[in-house]
Short mmCIF file of C-alpha atoms (C1' of nucleotides) in Angstrom, two decimals:
data_model
loop_
_atom_site.label_atom_id
_atom_site.label_comp_id
_atom_site.label_asym_id
_atom_site.label_seq_id
_atom_site.Cartn_x
_atom_site.Cartn_y
_atom_site.Cartn_z
CA UNK A 95 167.78 -123.00 165.66
CA UNK A 96 169.44 -125.14 168.24
CA UNK A 97 169.34 -128.75 169.32
CA UNK A 98 166.03 -128.00 171.00
CA UNK A 99 162.75 -128.08 169.12
CA UNK A 100 161.77 -124.49 168.38
CA UNK A 101 158.52 -122.93 169.52
CA UNK A 102 158.80 -123.97 173.13
CA UNK A 103 156.89 -120.88 174.22
CA UNK A 104 153.93 -121.62 171.98
CA UNK A 105 153.85 -125.26 173.02
CA UNK A 106 153.86 -124.25 176.65
CA UNK A 107 150.92 -121.93 176.07
CA UNK A 108 148.91 -124.60 174.31
CA UNK A 109 149.77 -127.25 176.86
CA UNK A 110 148.79 -124.94 179.71
CA UNK A 111 145.46 -124.02 178.12
CA UNK A 112 144.65 -127.67 177.52
CA UNK A 113 145.54 -128.80 181.01
CA UNK A 114 143.84 -125.88 182.72
CA UNK A 115 140.72 -126.70 180.74
CA UNK A 116 140.92 -130.43 181.40
CA UNK A 117 141.77 -130.59 185.09
CA UNK A 118 141.48 -127.02 186.21
CA UNK A 119 144.14 -124.47 187.04
CA UNK A 120 144.91 -125.57 190.57
CA UNK A 121 145.01 -129.25 189.75
CA UNK A 122 147.58 -128.64 187.07
CA UNK A 123 151.27 -128.70 187.89
CA UNK A 124 153.84 -126.61 186.10
CA UNK A 125 155.86 -129.80 185.74
CA UNK A 126 152.95 -131.37 183.87
CA UNK A 127 152.66 -128.42 181.52
CA UNK A 128 156.35 -128.55 180.84
CA UNK A 129 156.25 -132.29 180.27
CA UNK A 130 153.44 -131.99 177.75
CA UNK A 131 155.37 -129.26 175.98
CA UNK A 132 158.48 -131.41 175.96
CA UNK A 133 160.62 -129.12 178.08
CA UNK A 134 161.69 -128.74 181.69
CA UNK A 135 159.85 -126.97 184.45
CA UNK A 136 162.72 -124.52 184.58
CA UNK A 137 162.16 -123.63 180.95
CA UNK A 138 158.54 -122.77 181.68
CA UNK A 139 159.65 -120.13 184.14
CA UNK A 140 162.13 -118.75 181.66
CA UNK A 141 159.27 -117.99 179.29
CA UNK A 142 156.59 -116.97 181.80
CA UNK A 143 156.98 -115.19 185.10
CA UNK A 144 154.57 -117.50 186.85
CA UNK A 145 151.93 -120.17 186.39
CA UNK A 146 149.22 -117.61 185.55
CA UNK A 147 151.11 -115.43 183.15
CA UNK A 148 151.08 -118.12 180.49
CA UNK A 149 147.42 -117.25 179.87
CA UNK A 150 148.04 -113.53 179.46
CA UNK A 151 150.76 -113.48 176.84
CA UNK A 152 148.91 -111.32 174.32
CA UNK A 153 148.39 -108.50 176.77
CA UNK A 154 151.30 -106.43 175.53
CA UNK A 155 150.07 -106.49 171.96
CA UNK A 156 146.63 -105.48 173.17
CA UNK A 157 148.03 -102.49 175.02
CA UNK A 158 150.11 -101.42 172.05
CA UNK A 159 147.17 -101.79 169.70
CA UNK A 160 144.86 -99.79 171.94
CA UNK A 161 147.38 -97.05 172.58
CA UNK A 162 148.05 -96.83 168.86
CA UNK A 163 144.35 -96.46 168.15
CA UNK A 164 144.10 -93.81 170.80
CA UNK A 165 146.95 -91.86 169.27
CA UNK A 166 145.37 -92.10 165.84
CA UNK A 167 141.93 -91.08 167.06
CA UNK A 168 140.66 -87.72 165.74
CA UNK A 169 141.80 -84.87 167.96
CA UNK A 170 138.31 -83.44 168.28
CA UNK A 171 136.90 -86.52 169.99
CA UNK A 172 135.98 -86.19 173.63
CA UNK A 173 138.27 -88.06 176.05
CA UNK A 174 135.69 -90.77 176.61
CA UNK A 175 134.94 -91.16 172.92
CA UNK A 176 138.62 -91.37 172.12
CA UNK A 177 139.17 -93.96 174.84
CA UNK A 178 136.18 -95.95 173.65
CA UNK A 179 137.44 -95.79 170.09
CA UNK A 180 140.74 -97.13 171.36
CA UNK A 181 139.26 -100.18 173.07
CA UNK A 182 137.08 -100.83 170.03
CA UNK A 183 140.28 -101.30 168.09
CA UNK A 184 140.96 -104.39 170.16
CA UNK A 185 138.49 -106.20 167.92
CA UNK A 186 141.27 -106.38 165.36
CA UNK A 187 143.29 -108.53 167.73
CA UNK A 188 140.50 -110.84 168.77
CA UNK A 189 139.29 -111.63 165.28
CA UNK A 190 135.74 -112.42 164.30
CA UNK A 191 135.13 -115.76 166.02
CA UNK A 192 134.74 -115.52 169.79
CA UNK A 193 135.44 -119.25 170.26
CA UNK A 194 139.08 -118.93 171.26
CA UNK A 195 138.59 -115.96 173.61
CA UNK A 196 135.53 -117.67 175.08
CA UNK A 197 137.49 -120.81 175.96
CA UNK A 198 140.26 -118.75 177.49
CA UNK A 199 137.80 -116.66 179.48
CA UNK A 200 136.09 -119.76 180.82
CA UNK A 201 139.41 -120.90 182.25
CA UNK A 202 140.08 -117.51 183.80
CA UNK A 203 136.62 -117.20 185.31
CA UNK A 204 136.99 -120.60 186.91
CA UNK A 205 139.75 -119.59 189.29
CA UNK A 206 140.15 -116.49 191.50
CA UNK A 207 143.91 -116.42 191.05
CA UNK A 208 143.43 -116.03 187.33
CA UNK A 209 140.73 -113.40 187.79
CA UNK A 210 143.14 -111.41 189.92
CA UNK A 211 145.69 -111.50 187.18
CA UNK A 212 143.09 -110.49 184.61
CA UNK A 213 142.01 -107.55 186.72
CA UNK A 214 145.52 -106.20 187.07
CA UNK A 215 146.00 -106.57 183.32
CA UNK A 216 142.85 -104.53 182.73
CA UNK A 217 144.11 -102.03 185.26
CA UNK A 218 147.31 -101.78 183.27
CA UNK A 219 145.28 -101.24 180.13
CA UNK A 220 143.38 -98.44 181.83
CA UNK A 221 146.68 -96.94 182.91
CA UNK A 222 148.12 -96.77 179.41
CA UNK A 223 144.86 -95.35 178.07
CA UNK A 224 144.91 -92.67 180.76
CA UNK A 225 148.50 -91.92 179.84
CA UNK A 226 147.53 -91.57 176.20
CA UNK A 227 144.73 -89.20 177.14
CA UNK A 228 147.17 -87.11 179.15
CA UNK A 229 149.28 -86.75 176.03
CA UNK A 230 146.15 -85.45 174.34
CA UNK A 231 145.99 -82.68 176.90
CA UNK A 232 143.25 -84.21 179.02
CA UNK A 233 143.54 -83.31 182.72
CA UNK A 234 144.62 -86.14 185.04
CA UNK A 235 141.30 -86.77 186.76
CA UNK A 236 139.31 -86.77 183.53
CA UNK A 237 141.87 -89.04 181.90
CA UNK A 238 141.70 -91.55 184.74
CA UNK A 239 137.92 -91.62 184.81
CA UNK A 240 137.57 -91.80 181.04
CA UNK A 241 140.08 -94.61 180.89
CA UNK A 242 138.44 -96.70 183.57
CA UNK A 243 135.04 -96.05 181.98
CA UNK A 244 136.37 -97.20 178.64
CA UNK A 245 137.70 -100.38 180.21
CA UNK A 246 134.35 -101.01 181.90
CA UNK A 247 132.64 -100.56 178.58
CA UNK A 248 135.14 -102.85 176.92
CA UNK A 249 134.52 -105.53 179.51
CA UNK A 250 130.80 -105.38 179.03
CA UNK A 251 131.09 -105.51 175.27
CA UNK A 252 133.58 -108.34 175.44
CA UNK A 253 131.45 -110.38 177.78
CA UNK A 254 128.44 -110.04 175.51
CA UNK A 255 130.57 -110.90 172.53
CA UNK A 256 131.71 -114.23 173.97
CA UNK A 257 128.38 -114.97 175.62
CA UNK A 258 125.56 -114.34 173.22
CA UNK A 259 125.50 -117.08 170.65
CA UNK A 260 122.61 -115.93 168.54
CA UNK A 261 124.01 -112.42 168.47
CA UNK A 262 126.08 -111.93 165.36
CA UNK A 263 127.15 -108.41 166.08
CA UNK A 264 130.87 -107.74 166.25
CA UNK A 265 132.87 -106.75 169.28
CA UNK A 266 133.12 -103.16 168.13
CA UNK A 267 129.39 -102.71 167.89
CA UNK A 268 128.82 -104.31 171.28
CA UNK A 269 131.36 -101.95 172.81
CA UNK A 270 129.64 -98.97 171.26
CA UNK A 271 126.36 -100.23 172.64
CA UNK A 272 127.83 -100.52 176.12
CA UNK A 273 129.19 -97.01 175.80
CA UNK A 274 125.73 -95.73 175.02
CA UNK A 275 124.40 -97.52 178.05
CA UNK A 276 127.09 -96.02 180.22
CA UNK A 277 126.13 -92.58 178.99
CA UNK A 278 122.51 -93.31 179.79
CA UNK A 279 123.44 -94.41 183.30
CA UNK A 280 125.61 -91.39 184.08
CA UNK A 281 123.11 -88.94 182.72
CA UNK B 1112 139.84 -118.11 226.98
CA UNK B 1113 142.35 -120.90 226.66
CA UNK B 1114 145.94 -121.44 227.47
CA UNK B 1115 146.76 -119.30 224.48
CA UNK B 1116 146.86 -115.53 224.69
CA UNK B 1117 143.66 -114.21 223.14
CA UNK B 1118 143.61 -111.84 220.19
CA UNK B 1119 145.91 -113.85 217.99
CA UNK B 1120 144.16 -112.61 214.89
CA UNK B 1121 144.65 -108.97 215.78
CA UNK B 1122 148.27 -109.49 216.73
CA UNK B 1123 148.88 -111.22 213.42
CA UNK B 1124 147.38 -108.29 211.55
CA UNK B 1125 149.48 -105.77 213.43
CA UNK B 1126 152.64 -107.84 213.10
CA UNK B 1127 152.08 -108.26 209.36
CA UNK B 1128 151.48 -104.54 208.80
CA UNK B 1129 154.62 -103.68 210.74
CA UNK B 1130 156.82 -106.17 208.96
CA UNK B 1131 155.44 -105.38 205.50
CA UNK B 1132 156.14 -101.72 206.20
CA UNK B 1133 159.61 -102.34 207.59
CA UNK B 1134 161.08 -104.86 205.16
CA UNK B 1135 158.48 -105.02 202.42
CA UNK B 1136 155.94 -107.68 201.60
CA UNK B 1137 158.17 -110.09 199.71
CA UNK B 1138 161.01 -109.89 202.20
CA UNK B 1139 158.68 -110.84 205.02
CA UNK B 1140 158.11 -114.47 205.89
CA UNK B 1141 154.89 -115.81 207.28
CA UNK B 1142 156.98 -117.53 209.93
CA UNK B 1143 158.34 -114.11 210.96
CA UNK B 1144 154.85 -112.64 211.23
CA UNK B 1145 153.72 -115.57 213.32
CA UNK B 1146 156.78 -115.31 215.55
CA UNK B 1147 156.18 -111.61 216.23
CA UNK B 1148 152.57 -112.39 217.04
CA UNK B 1149 153.63 -115.19 219.33
CA UNK B 1150 151.96 -118.01 217.40
CA UNK B 1151 152.86 -120.65 214.87
CA UNK B 1152 152.96 -120.31 211.12
CA UNK B 1153 150.12 -122.82 210.97
CA UNK B 1154 147.98 -120.55 213.12
CA UNK B 1155 148.48 -117.71 210.68
CA UNK B 1156 146.93 -119.77 207.93
CA UNK B 1157 144.05 -120.69 210.17
CA UNK B 1158 143.14 -117.02 210.49
CA UNK B 1159 143.98 -115.84 206.98
CA UNK B 1160 143.70 -117.72 203.72
CA UNK B 1161 147.08 -116.51 202.53
CA UNK B 1162 149.90 -114.08 203.10
CA UNK B 1163 148.03 -111.20 201.44
CA UNK B 1164 144.62 -111.64 202.97
CA UNK B 1165 145.88 -110.42 206.34
CA UNK B 1166 145.82 -106.89 204.91
CA UNK B 1167 142.24 -107.10 203.69
CA UNK B 1168 140.40 -108.21 206.78
CA UNK B 1169 137.98 -105.27 206.93
CA UNK B 1170 136.65 -105.90 203.47
CA UNK B 1171 133.56 -107.76 204.62
CA UNK B 1172 132.50 -104.95 206.89
CA UNK B 1173 133.01 -102.52 204.07
CA UNK B 1174 130.78 -104.50 201.75
CA UNK B 1175 128.09 -104.84 204.37
CA UNK B 1176 128.21 -101.15 205.16
CA UNK B 1177 128.01 -100.14 201.53
CA UNK B 1178 125.20 -102.55 200.74
CA UNK B 1179 123.31 -101.32 203.76
CA UNK B 1180 123.67 -97.74 202.64
CA UNK B 1181 122.52 -98.70 199.18
CA UNK B 1182 119.43 -100.37 200.58
CA UNK B 1183 118.66 -97.33 202.69
CA UNK B 1184 119.18 -94.87 199.87
CA UNK B 1185 116.05 -93.03 198.71
CA UNK B 1186 114.17 -94.99 196.10
CA UNK B 1187 113.96 -92.04 193.74
CA UNK B 1188 117.71 -91.75 193.32
CA UNK B 1189 119.14 -92.70 189.97
CA UNK B 1190 121.17 -95.94 189.94
CA UNK B 1191 124.45 -94.06 189.77
CA UNK B 1192 123.47 -91.63 192.51
CA UNK B 1193 122.37 -94.47 194.73
CA UNK B 1194 125.60 -96.36 194.12
CA UNK B 1195 127.63 -93.24 194.78
CA UNK B 1196 125.69 -92.61 197.98
CA UNK B 1197 126.53 -96.15 199.00
CA UNK B 1198 130.27 -95.80 198.55
CA UNK B 1199 130.16 -92.45 200.31
CA UNK B 1200 128.94 -94.31 203.36
CA UNK B 1201 132.30 -96.03 203.54
CA UNK B 1202 133.60 -92.85 205.14
CA UNK B 1203 131.98 -94.05 208.34
CA UNK B 1204 134.27 -97.03 208.38
CA UNK B 1205 137.48 -95.17 207.56
CA UNK B 1206 137.02 -92.45 210.14
CA UNK B 1207 138.26 -88.91 209.83
CA UNK B 1208 142.03 -89.30 209.88
CA UNK B 1209 143.47 -90.81 206.71
CA UNK B 1210 146.73 -91.79 208.46
CA UNK B 1211 145.90 -95.43 208.99
CA UNK B 1212 144.41 -96.06 205.54
CA UNK B 1213 147.31 -94.17 204.00
CA UNK B 1214 149.90 -96.41 205.65
CA UNK B 1215 148.00 -99.50 204.60
CA UNK B 1216 147.64 -98.25 201.05
CA UNK B 1217 151.35 -97.50 200.83
CA UNK B 1218 152.08 -101.13 201.62
CA UNK B 1219 149.58 -102.35 199.05
CA UNK B 1220 150.82 -100.03 196.33
CA UNK B 1221 154.36 -101.25 196.90
CA UNK B 1222 153.74 -104.78 195.67
CA UNK B 1223 151.86 -106.07 192.61
CA UNK B 1224 150.62 -109.16 194.45
CA UNK B 1225 148.87 -106.93 196.94
CA UNK B 1226 147.48 -104.71 194.21
CA UNK B 1227 145.99 -107.76 192.57
CA UNK B 1228 144.26 -108.68 195.77
CA UNK B 1229 143.00 -105.14 196.21
CA UNK B 1230 141.58 -105.11 192.72
CA UNK B 1231 139.63 -108.30 193.22
CA UNK B 1232 138.28 -106.92 196.48
CA UNK B 1233 137.09 -103.81 194.69
CA UNK B 1234 135.61 -106.05 192.03
CA UNK B 1235 133.74 -107.86 194.76
CA UNK B 1236 132.52 -104.55 196.08
CA UNK B 1237 131.26 -103.60 192.63
CA UNK B 1238 129.53 -106.96 192.42
CA UNK B 1239 127.57 -106.51 195.63
CA UNK B 1240 126.64 -102.97 194.62
CA UNK B 1241 125.40 -104.21 191.28
CA UNK B 1242 123.42 -106.87 193.10
CA UNK B 1243 121.88 -104.24 195.33
CA UNK B 1244 120.93 -102.19 192.32
CA UNK B 1245 119.29 -105.20 190.75
CA UNK B 1246 117.14 -105.50 193.87
CA UNK B 1247 116.15 -101.93 193.23
CA UNK B 1248 114.83 -102.92 189.86
CA UNK B 1249 117.75 -101.62 187.84
CA UNK B 1250 118.40 -103.63 184.66
CA UNK B 1251 121.53 -105.79 184.69
CA UNK B 1252 123.65 -103.76 182.30
CA UNK B 1253 122.86 -100.46 183.97
CA UNK B 1254 123.49 -101.98 187.39
CA UNK B 1255 126.89 -103.30 186.35
CA UNK B 1256 127.96 -100.04 184.78
CA UNK B 1257 126.68 -97.90 187.62
CA UNK B 1258 128.41 -100.13 190.15
CA UNK B 1259 131.76 -100.06 188.41
CA UNK B 1260 131.43 -96.31 187.93
CA UNK B 1261 130.73 -95.88 191.62
CA UNK B 1262 133.79 -97.91 192.50
CA UNK B 1263 135.91 -95.84 190.13
CA UNK B 1264 134.59 -92.71 191.78
CA UNK B 1265 135.26 -94.18 195.19
CA UNK B 1266 138.83 -94.98 194.25
CA UNK B 1267 139.49 -91.48 193.01
CA UNK B 1268 137.97 -89.92 196.10
CA UNK B 1269 139.85 -92.28 198.37
CA UNK B 1270 143.16 -91.63 196.67
CA UNK B 1271 142.72 -87.89 197.04
CA UNK B 1272 141.68 -88.32 200.63
CA UNK B 1273 144.86 -90.14 201.61
CA UNK B 1274 147.08 -88.07 199.34
CA UNK B 1275 146.31 -84.40 199.74
CA UNK B 1276 147.65 -83.19 203.03
CA UNK B 1277 146.55 -79.60 202.90
CA UNK B 1278 143.10 -80.68 201.82
CA UNK B 1279 140.84 -80.96 204.83
CA UNK B 1280 137.77 -82.14 202.98
CA UNK B 1281 136.27 -85.43 204.05
CA UNK B 1282 136.12 -88.61 202.05
CA UNK B 1283 132.45 -88.14 201.29
CA UNK B 1284 132.93 -84.76 199.74
CA UNK B 1285 135.86 -85.96 197.67
CA UNK B 1286 133.79 -88.85 196.37
CA UNK B 1287 131.00 -86.47 195.40
CA UNK B 1288 133.55 -84.32 193.63
CA UNK B 1289 134.83 -87.32 191.68
CA UNK B 1290 131.28 -88.22 190.77
CA UNK B 1291 130.74 -84.77 189.35
CA UNK B 1292 133.92 -85.15 187.32
CA UNK B 1293 132.77 -88.51 186.02
CA UNK B 1294 129.52 -86.95 184.90
CA UNK B 1295 131.45 -84.19 183.16
CA UNK B 1296 133.61 -86.75 181.37
CA UNK B 1297 130.71 -88.91 180.19
CA UNK B 1298 128.68 -85.99 179.03
"C1'" DC C 737 133.99 -131.92 242.01
"C1'" DG C 738 135.13 -134.69 238.09
"C1'" DC C 739 134.05 -136.05 233.25
"C1'" DC C 740 133.45 -134.81 228.50
"C1'" DT C 741 133.00 -132.05 224.54
"C1'" DT C 742 134.66 -128.18 222.08
"C1'" DC C 743 137.94 -125.42 219.98
"C1'" DA C 744 142.13 -122.75 219.19
"C1'" DT C 745 146.59 -124.00 218.86
"C1'" DG C 746 151.06 -126.80 218.25
"C1'" DT C 747 153.67 -130.28 215.64
"C1'" DC C 748 155.17 -132.54 211.61
"C1'" DA C 749 155.48 -134.17 207.10
"C1'" DG C 750 154.79 -133.18 202.48
"C1'" DT C 751 153.59 -130.82 197.88
"C1'" DC C 752 154.36 -127.27 194.79
"C1'" DG C 753 155.57 -122.61 192.98
"C1'" DC C 754 159.54 -120.28 192.01
"C1'" DT C 755 164.73 -118.99 191.97
"C1'" DG C 756 169.86 -119.17 191.66
"C1'" DT C 757 173.65 -121.50 189.72
"C1'" DC C 758 176.28 -124.07 186.74
"C1'" DA C 759 176.84 -127.24 182.85
"C1'" DT C 760 175.67 -128.43 178.06
"C1'" DC C 761 175.36 -128.04 173.26
"C1'" DA C 762 173.88 -126.32 168.76
"C1'" DC C 763 174.51 -122.41 166.05
"C1'" DT C 764 177.20 -118.34 164.39
"C1'" DA C 765 180.68 -114.82 163.65
"C1'" DG C 766 185.45 -114.26 162.72
"C1'" DC D 543 188.73 -124.08 163.35
"C1'" DT D 544 187.77 -121.41 167.49
"C1'" DA D 545 185.43 -118.44 170.58
"C1'" DG D 546 181.10 -116.51 171.75
"C1'" DT D 547 176.00 -116.59 172.17
"C1'" DG D 548 171.67 -118.27 173.61
"C1'" DA D 549 168.24 -121.59 174.91
"C1'" DT D 550 168.01 -125.37 177.58
"C1'" DG D 551 168.85 -129.16 181.31
"C1'" DA D 552 170.11 -130.54 185.96
"C1'" DC D 553 170.03 -129.67 190.70
"C1'" DA D 554 169.72 -127.68 195.15
"C1'" DG D 555 167.02 -124.84 197.99
"C1'" DC D 556 163.52 -121.48 200.04
"C1'" DG D 557 159.03 -120.35 201.28
"C1'" DA D 558 153.89 -120.57 200.75
"C1'" DC D 559 150.35 -123.50 201.85
"C1'" DT D 560 147.86 -128.04 203.31
"C1'" DG D 561 146.43 -132.29 205.71
"C1'" DA D 562 146.56 -135.11 209.76
"C1'" DC D 563 147.07 -135.79 214.38
"C1'" DA D 564 148.10 -134.42 219.22
"C1'" DT D 565 147.39 -131.21 223.12
"C1'" DG D 566 145.42 -128.62 226.65
"C1'" DA D 567 142.32 -125.06 228.45
"C1'" DA D 568 137.34 -123.51 228.78
"C1'" DG D 569 132.79 -124.60 229.71
"C1'" DG D 570 128.66 -127.61 230.23
"C1'" DC D 571 126.69 -131.20 232.99
"C1'" DG D 572 125.85 -134.81 236.15
#
DNA sequence: CGCCTTCATGTCAGTCGCTGTCATCACTAG
DNA sequence: CTAGTGATGACAGCGACTGACATGAAGGCG
């Protein structure tokens, strides 16, 4: 390590989450985040592309995890089932307690700029799922539609997971439930 | 009208489209757009919330049109069919020639910031469709899933419409085709 | 015809997100 | 001990966006 205190990236993430939660996203300055983390504003932008990205750091891991699950999924699964299986695997990343994800989601939902960023991240997730389906021999159109359906199902399961307090079911089960509902709707 | 030349809003839209197409979105300054339109930078921000919004002016009309079509759709249609019928109605707004929409889409696809904005607009479209389905008595979950499915189907139809040059089919037919493919995938 | 309200615009100052550039300094390989 | 590496600080600068105030034409009204 250097003269600097290590873990600047993590401190920036925590500081940003705290401040966004306290004062709101727009009312928070990057300089303030940096100050709380004990670094310079410039350092913030060396770790995160912009003021929003600090909230979406785990996205790469999520994509890798989901793509891995898709690759490992049984070859005889239908495209949609394989894609759904893939997004179910995300439960491994989120853990059992929805508290953390719920707090983060509350921040995101509170500001359109952050929702935009979330949407393009989900779009990216759908893109890598579609790509994985293509590698399974699924035609382009079917891959695209199955991927976006899987993401829709994931979103619904995720929202229920962080919303319902009396509901003790896990993220995976809620995603499977949403998938069943999607099938009922498209029937 | 006043001392000012009327139609500032329209001139700003045209100027922005031209400049975004010529130099790209990021390389274009709001001051440049305003100058080409013969107004001040400040006036730009009086007409459009930000530099991106100038490309998404027709979104309100689209939502209204789609919601109207959803309201008018036969009551015995399934939620998904009604939602699909609604997005099909968008063809009325886009006209027959995909040239204009294609040019606009090329600009949007060229920059992530614009794609973000497009995604949140589509999300808004899905939201109003879901709302319309709720008014039809569709349960929340089914309404949400049907709406997002309809938007996915719309996107696929739209992309084919502006892409395929030898394909003379209209937007409506391409959307119906995508819907059939979605049904095949979710089967 | 002249006054007054309205409203789109111009002007100006200022904040903040974000970037390029160069210096600094601890750590590390040789 | 020296040169290189890598994360950081310091600083100047651009451009997006906002708030406040001034301006001048259009239209209503006496």
